[in-house]
């Protein structure tokens, strides 16, 4: 009962920046935290970052620490992922997801998923 729509993906050169947005609607009050995941061709979906709606606690994968920043605008029910110093290895479909409890890193812990937005980083 939570709908998630990602936007902001695109093509950028290595070293560039991009900001993704995830707009949530529906029964958003049932969600405790939002997470960003990514899946590159031929690879498994991996955790990127997560944030709690109420407190704003954050958690990042080691691969993106210092480069990516997750944030949220509670009034707009929107979560953002600011990506800096992008590398070709960051190329993937980025999806946002909603978790009902806890700040989690496993895909199975998230109940609702967006369709994803493509991020392509060229060298």
PDB file of N, CA and C in Angstrom, residues 34-88:
ATOM      1  N   UNK A  34      13.611   4.001   4.596  1.00  0.00           N
ATOM      2  CA  UNK A  34      13.724   3.875   3.153  1.00  0.00           C
ATOM      3  C   UNK A  34      15.151   3.490   2.804  1.00  0.00           C
ATOM      4  N   UNK A  35      15.265   2.638   1.828  1.00  0.00           N
ATOM      5  CA  UNK A  35      16.583   2.210   1.403  1.00  0.00           C
ATOM      6  C   UNK A  35      16.762   2.348  -0.093  1.00  0.00           C
ATOM      7  N   UNK A  36      18.003   2.519  -0.498  1.00  0.00           N
ATOM      8  CA  UNK A  36      18.370   2.525  -1.905  1.00  0.00           C
ATOM      9  C   UNK A  36      19.188   1.284  -2.204  1.00  0.00           C
ATOM     10  N   UNK A  37      18.836   0.620  -3.277  1.00  0.00           N
ATOM     11  CA  UNK A  37      19.557  -0.549  -3.741  1.00  0.00           C
ATOM     12  C   UNK A  37      19.933  -0.336  -5.195  1.00  0.00           C
ATOM     13  N   UNK A  38      20.884  -1.104  -5.662  1.00  0.00           N
ATOM     14  CA  UNK A  38      21.258  -1.020  -7.065  1.00  0.00           C
ATOM     15  C   UNK A  38      21.587  -2.402  -7.596  1.00  0.00           C
ATOM     16  N   UNK A  39      21.377  -2.561  -8.884  1.00  0.00           N
ATOM     17  CA  UNK A  39      21.672  -3.829  -9.525  1.00  0.00           C
ATOM     18  C   UNK A  39      22.283  -3.566 -10.891  1.00  0.00           C
ATOM     19  N   UNK A  40      23.506  -3.995 -11.043  1.00  0.00           N
ATOM     20  CA  UNK A  40      24.208  -3.862 -12.304  1.00  0.00           C
ATOM     21  C   UNK A  40      23.991  -5.119 -13.136  1.00  0.00           C
ATOM     22  N   UNK A  41      24.155  -5.022 -14.447  1.00  0.00           N
ATOM     23  CA  UNK A  41      23.983  -6.203 -15.301  1.00  0.00           C
ATOM     24  C   UNK A  41      24.868  -7.353 -14.865  1.00  0.00           C
ATOM     25  N   UNK A  42      24.270  -8.515 -14.703  1.00  0.00           N
ATOM     26  CA  UNK A  42      25.020  -9.691 -14.325  1.00  0.00           C
ATOM     27  C   UNK A  42      25.411  -9.767 -12.869  1.00  0.00           C
ATOM     28  N   UNK A  43      24.953  -8.836 -12.055  1.00  0.00           N
ATOM     29  CA  UNK A  43      25.285  -8.825 -10.644  1.00  0.00           C
ATOM     30  C   UNK A  43      24.028  -8.853  -9.790  1.00  0.00           C
ATOM     31  N   UNK A  44      24.206  -9.256  -8.558  1.00  0.00           N
ATOM     32  CA  UNK A  44      23.092  -9.293  -7.621  1.00  0.00           C
ATOM     33  C   UNK A  44      22.753  -7.889  -7.141  1.00  0.00           C
ATOM     34  N   UNK A  45      21.539  -7.735  -6.705  1.00  0.00           N
ATOM     35  CA  UNK A  45      21.120  -6.466  -6.137  1.00  0.00           C
ATOM     36  C   UNK A  45      21.877  -6.223  -4.838  1.00  0.00           C
ATOM     37  N   UNK A  46      22.394  -5.029  -4.667  1.00  0.00           N
ATOM     38  CA  UNK A  46      23.161  -4.724  -3.479  1.00  0.00           C
ATOM     39  C   UNK A  46      22.647  -3.480  -2.775  1.00  0.00           C
ATOM     40  N   UNK A  47      22.829  -3.471  -1.487  1.00  0.00           N
ATOM     41  CA  UNK A  47      22.422  -2.350  -0.662  1.00  0.00           C
ATOM     42  C   UNK A  47      23.329  -1.160  -0.890  1.00  0.00           C
ATOM     43  N   UNK A  48      22.732   0.025  -0.904  1.00  0.00           N
ATOM     44  CA  UNK A  48      23.493   1.251  -1.098  1.00  0.00           C
ATOM     45  C   UNK A  48      23.440   2.131   0.147  1.00  0.00           C
ATOM     46  N   UNK A  49      22.236   2.479   0.573  1.00  0.00           N
ATOM     47  CA  UNK A  49      22.071   3.359   1.723  1.00  0.00           C
ATOM     48  C   UNK A  49      20.652   3.259   2.242  1.00  0.00           C
ATOM     49  N   UNK A  50      20.461   3.652   3.487  1.00  0.00           N
ATOM     50  CA  UNK A  50      19.133   3.647   4.086  1.00  0.00           C
ATOM     51  C   UNK A  50      19.011   4.789   5.074  1.00  0.00           C
ATOM     52  N   UNK A  51      17.783   5.205   5.307  1.00  0.00           N
ATOM     53  CA  UNK A  51      17.515   6.289   6.237  1.00  0.00           C
ATOM     54  C   UNK A  51      16.170   6.064   6.899  1.00  0.00           C
ATOM     55  N   UNK A  52      16.070   6.407   8.169  1.00  0.00           N
ATOM     56  CA  UNK A  52      14.799   6.303   8.868  1.00  0.00           C
ATOM     57  C   UNK A  52      14.012   7.591   8.680  1.00  0.00           C
ATOM     58  N   UNK A  53      12.710   7.473   8.537  1.00  0.00           N
ATOM     59  CA  UNK A  53      11.871   8.636   8.311  1.00  0.00           C
ATOM     60  C   UNK A  53      11.853   9.584   9.502  1.00  0.00           C
ATOM     61  N   UNK A  54      11.685   9.033  10.687  1.00  0.00           N
ATOM     62  CA  UNK A  54      11.473   9.874  11.856  1.00  0.00           C
ATOM     63  C   UNK A  54      12.752  10.492  12.400  1.00  0.00           C
ATOM     64  N   UNK A  55      13.745   9.686  12.638  1.00  0.00           N
ATOM     65  CA  UNK A  55      14.969  10.158  13.269  1.00  0.00           C
ATOM     66  C   UNK A  55      15.998  10.643  12.253  1.00  0.00           C
ATOM     67  N   UNK A  56      15.988  10.042  11.082  1.00  0.00           N
ATOM     68  CA  UNK A  56      16.965  10.414  10.082  1.00  0.00           C
ATOM     69  C   UNK A  56      18.279   9.670  10.211  1.00  0.00           C
ATOM     70  N   UNK A  57      18.279   8.571  10.928  1.00  0.00           N
ATOM     71  CA  UNK A  57      19.481   7.754  11.036  1.00  0.00           C
ATOM     72  C   UNK A  57      19.841   7.209   9.665  1.00  0.00           C
ATOM     73  N   UNK A  58      21.118   7.151   9.385  1.00  0.00           N
ATOM     74  CA  UNK A  58      21.568   6.703   8.072  1.00  0.00           C
ATOM     75  C   UNK A  58      22.561   5.568   8.181  1.00  0.00           C
ATOM     76  N   UNK A  59      22.651   4.815   7.119  1.00  0.00           N
ATOM     77  CA  UNK A  59      23.604   3.727   7.028  1.00  0.00           C
ATOM     78  C   UNK A  59      23.999   3.573   5.575  1.00  0.00           C
ATOM     79  N   UNK A  60      25.292   3.388   5.338  1.00  0.00           N
ATOM     80  CA  UNK A  60      25.806   3.314   3.978  1.00  0.00           C
ATOM     81  C   UNK A  60      26.621   2.054   3.752  1.00  0.00           C
ATOM     82  N   UNK A  61      26.575   1.582   2.530  1.00  0.00           N
ATOM     83  CA  UNK A  61      27.476   0.521   2.136  1.00  0.00           C
ATOM     84  C   UNK A  61      28.885   1.086   2.054  1.00  0.00           C
ATOM     85  N   UNK A  62      29.872   0.273   2.353  1.00  0.00           N
ATOM     86  CA  UNK A  62      31.248   0.740   2.332  1.00  0.00           C
ATOM     87  C   UNK A  62      31.649   1.286   0.964  1.00  0.00           C
ATOM     88  N   UNK A  63      31.081   0.735  -0.072  1.00  0.00           N
ATOM     89  CA  UNK A  63      31.453   1.119  -1.423  1.00  0.00           C
ATOM     90  C   UNK A  63      31.051   2.546  -1.789  1.00  0.00           C
ATOM     91  N   UNK A  64      30.120   3.124  -1.040  1.00  0.00           N
ATOM     92  CA  UNK A  64      29.646   4.466  -1.376  1.00  0.00           C
ATOM     93  C   UNK A  64      29.879   5.485  -0.274  1.00  0.00           C
ATOM     94  N   UNK A  65      30.426   5.062   0.839  1.00  0.00           N
ATOM     95  CA  UNK A  65      30.684   5.988   1.937  1.00  0.00           C
ATOM     96  C   UNK A  65      31.602   7.118   1.489  1.00  0.00           C
ATOM     97  N   UNK A  66      31.225   8.324   1.854  1.00  0.00           N
ATOM     98  CA  UNK A  66      32.009   9.483   1.485  1.00  0.00           C
ATOM     99  C   UNK A  66      31.675  10.044   0.123  1.00  0.00           C
ATOM    100  N   UNK A  67      30.930   9.305  -0.674  1.00  0.00           N
ATOM    101  CA  UNK A  67      30.556   9.750  -2.012  1.00  0.00           C
ATOM    102  C   UNK A  67      29.055   9.976  -2.160  1.00  0.00           C
ATOM    103  N   UNK A  68      28.267   9.126  -1.543  1.00  0.00           N
ATOM    104  CA  UNK A  68      26.816   9.223  -1.631  1.00  0.00           C
ATOM    105  C   UNK A  68      26.246   9.751  -0.324  1.00  0.00           C
ATOM    106  N   UNK A  69      25.157  10.488  -0.426  1.00  0.00           N
ATOM    107  CA  UNK A  69      24.467  11.002   0.746  1.00  0.00           C
ATOM    108  C   UNK A  69      22.975  10.762   0.604  1.00  0.00           C
ATOM    109  N   UNK A  70      22.398  10.084   1.565  1.00  0.00           N
ATOM    110  CA  UNK A  70      20.967   9.854   1.562  1.00  0.00           C
ATOM    111  C   UNK A  70      20.311  10.878   2.482  1.00  0.00           C
ATOM    112  N   UNK A  71      19.181  11.386   2.073  1.00  0.00           N
ATOM    113  CA  UNK A  71      18.457  12.368   2.867  1.00  0.00           C
ATOM    114  C   UNK A  71      16.971  12.207   2.616  1.00  0.00           C
ATOM    115  N   UNK A  72      16.188  12.871   3.425  1.00  0.00           N
ATOM    116  CA  UNK A  72      14.749  12.792   3.227  1.00  0.00           C
ATOM    117  C   UNK A  72      14.075  14.105   3.550  1.00  0.00           C
ATOM    118  N   UNK A  73      12.947  14.334   2.903  1.00  0.00           N
ATOM    119  CA  UNK A  73      12.090  15.475   3.154  1.00  0.00           C
ATOM    120  C   UNK A  73      10.762  14.900   3.608  1.00  0.00           C
ATOM    121  N   UNK A  74      10.544  14.885   4.899  1.00  0.00           N
ATOM    122  CA  UNK A  74       9.346  14.266   5.447  1.00  0.00           C
ATOM    123  C   UNK A  74       8.056  14.922   4.943  1.00  0.00           C
ATOM    124  N   UNK A  75       8.077  16.232   4.783  1.00  0.00           N
ATOM    125  CA  UNK A  75       6.894  16.942   4.322  1.00  0.00           C
ATOM    126  C   UNK A  75       6.498  16.530   2.912  1.00  0.00           C
ATOM    127  N   UNK A  76       7.485  16.173   2.105  1.00  0.00           N
ATOM    128  CA  UNK A  76       7.233  15.781   0.725  1.00  0.00           C
ATOM    129  C   UNK A  76       7.202  14.273   0.534  1.00  0.00           C
ATOM    130  N   UNK A  77       7.432  13.545   1.612  1.00  0.00           N
ATOM    131  CA  UNK A  77       7.494  12.087   1.528  1.00  0.00           C
ATOM    132  C   UNK A  77       8.451  11.647   0.422  1.00  0.00           C
ATOM    133  N   UNK A  78       9.586  12.279   0.407  1.00  0.00           N
ATOM    134  CA  UNK A  78      10.562  12.022  -0.635  1.00  0.00           C
ATOM    135  C   UNK A  78      11.927  11.745  -0.028  1.00  0.00           C
ATOM    136  N   UNK A  79      12.593  10.758  -0.572  1.00  0.00           N
ATOM    137  CA  UNK A  79      13.944  10.404  -0.169  1.00  0.00           C
ATOM    138  C   UNK A  79      14.877  10.669  -1.334  1.00  0.00           C
ATOM    139  N   UNK A  80      16.060  11.168  -1.031  1.00  0.00           N
ATOM    140  CA  UNK A  80      17.015  11.516  -2.060  1.00  0.00           C
ATOM    141  C   UNK A  80      18.305  10.729  -1.888  1.00  0.00           C
ATOM    142  N   UNK A  81      18.986  10.553  -2.971  1.00  0.00           N
ATOM    143  CA  UNK A  81      20.303   9.958  -2.944  1.00  0.00           C
ATOM    144  C   UNK A  81      21.208  10.837  -3.797  1.00  0.00           C
ATOM    145  N   UNK A  82      22.018  11.637  -3.131  1.00  0.00           N
ATOM    146  CA  UNK A  82      22.976  12.482  -3.829  1.00  0.00           C
ATOM    147  C   UNK A  82      24.240  11.687  -4.069  1.00  0.00           C
ATOM    148  N   UNK A  83      24.612  11.566  -5.322  1.00  0.00           N
ATOM    149  CA  UNK A  83      25.761  10.764  -5.695  1.00  0.00           C
ATOM    150  C   UNK A  83      26.840  11.662  -6.273  1.00  0.00           C
ATOM    151  N   UNK A  84      27.985  11.654  -5.643  1.00  0.00           N
ATOM    152  CA  UNK A  84      29.123  12.444  -6.087  1.00  0.00           C
ATOM    153  C   UNK A  84      30.280  11.530  -6.445  1.00  0.00           C
ATOM    154  N   UNK A  85      31.223  12.075  -7.186  1.00  0.00           N
ATOM    155  CA  UNK A  85      32.411  11.315  -7.593  1.00  0.00           C
ATOM    156  C   UNK A  85      32.027   9.967  -8.180  1.00  0.00           C
ATOM    157  N   UNK A  86      31.084   9.994  -9.074  1.00  0.00           N
ATOM    158  CA  UNK A  86      30.579   8.758  -9.657  1.00  0.00           C
ATOM    159  C   UNK A  86      31.650   8.046 -10.468  1.00  0.00           C
ATOM    160  N   UNK A  87      31.612   6.748 -10.401  1.00  0.00           N
ATOM    161  CA  UNK A  87      32.547   5.894 -11.103  1.00  0.00           C
ATOM    162  C   UNK A  87      31.782   4.949 -12.018  1.00  0.00           C
ATOM    163  N   UNK A  88      32.430   4.428 -13.051  1.00  0.00           N
ATOM    164  CA  UNK A  88      31.745   3.471 -13.926  1.00  0.00           C
ATOM    165  C   UNK A  88      31.162   2.290 -13.164  1.00  0.00           C
TER     166      UNK A  88
END
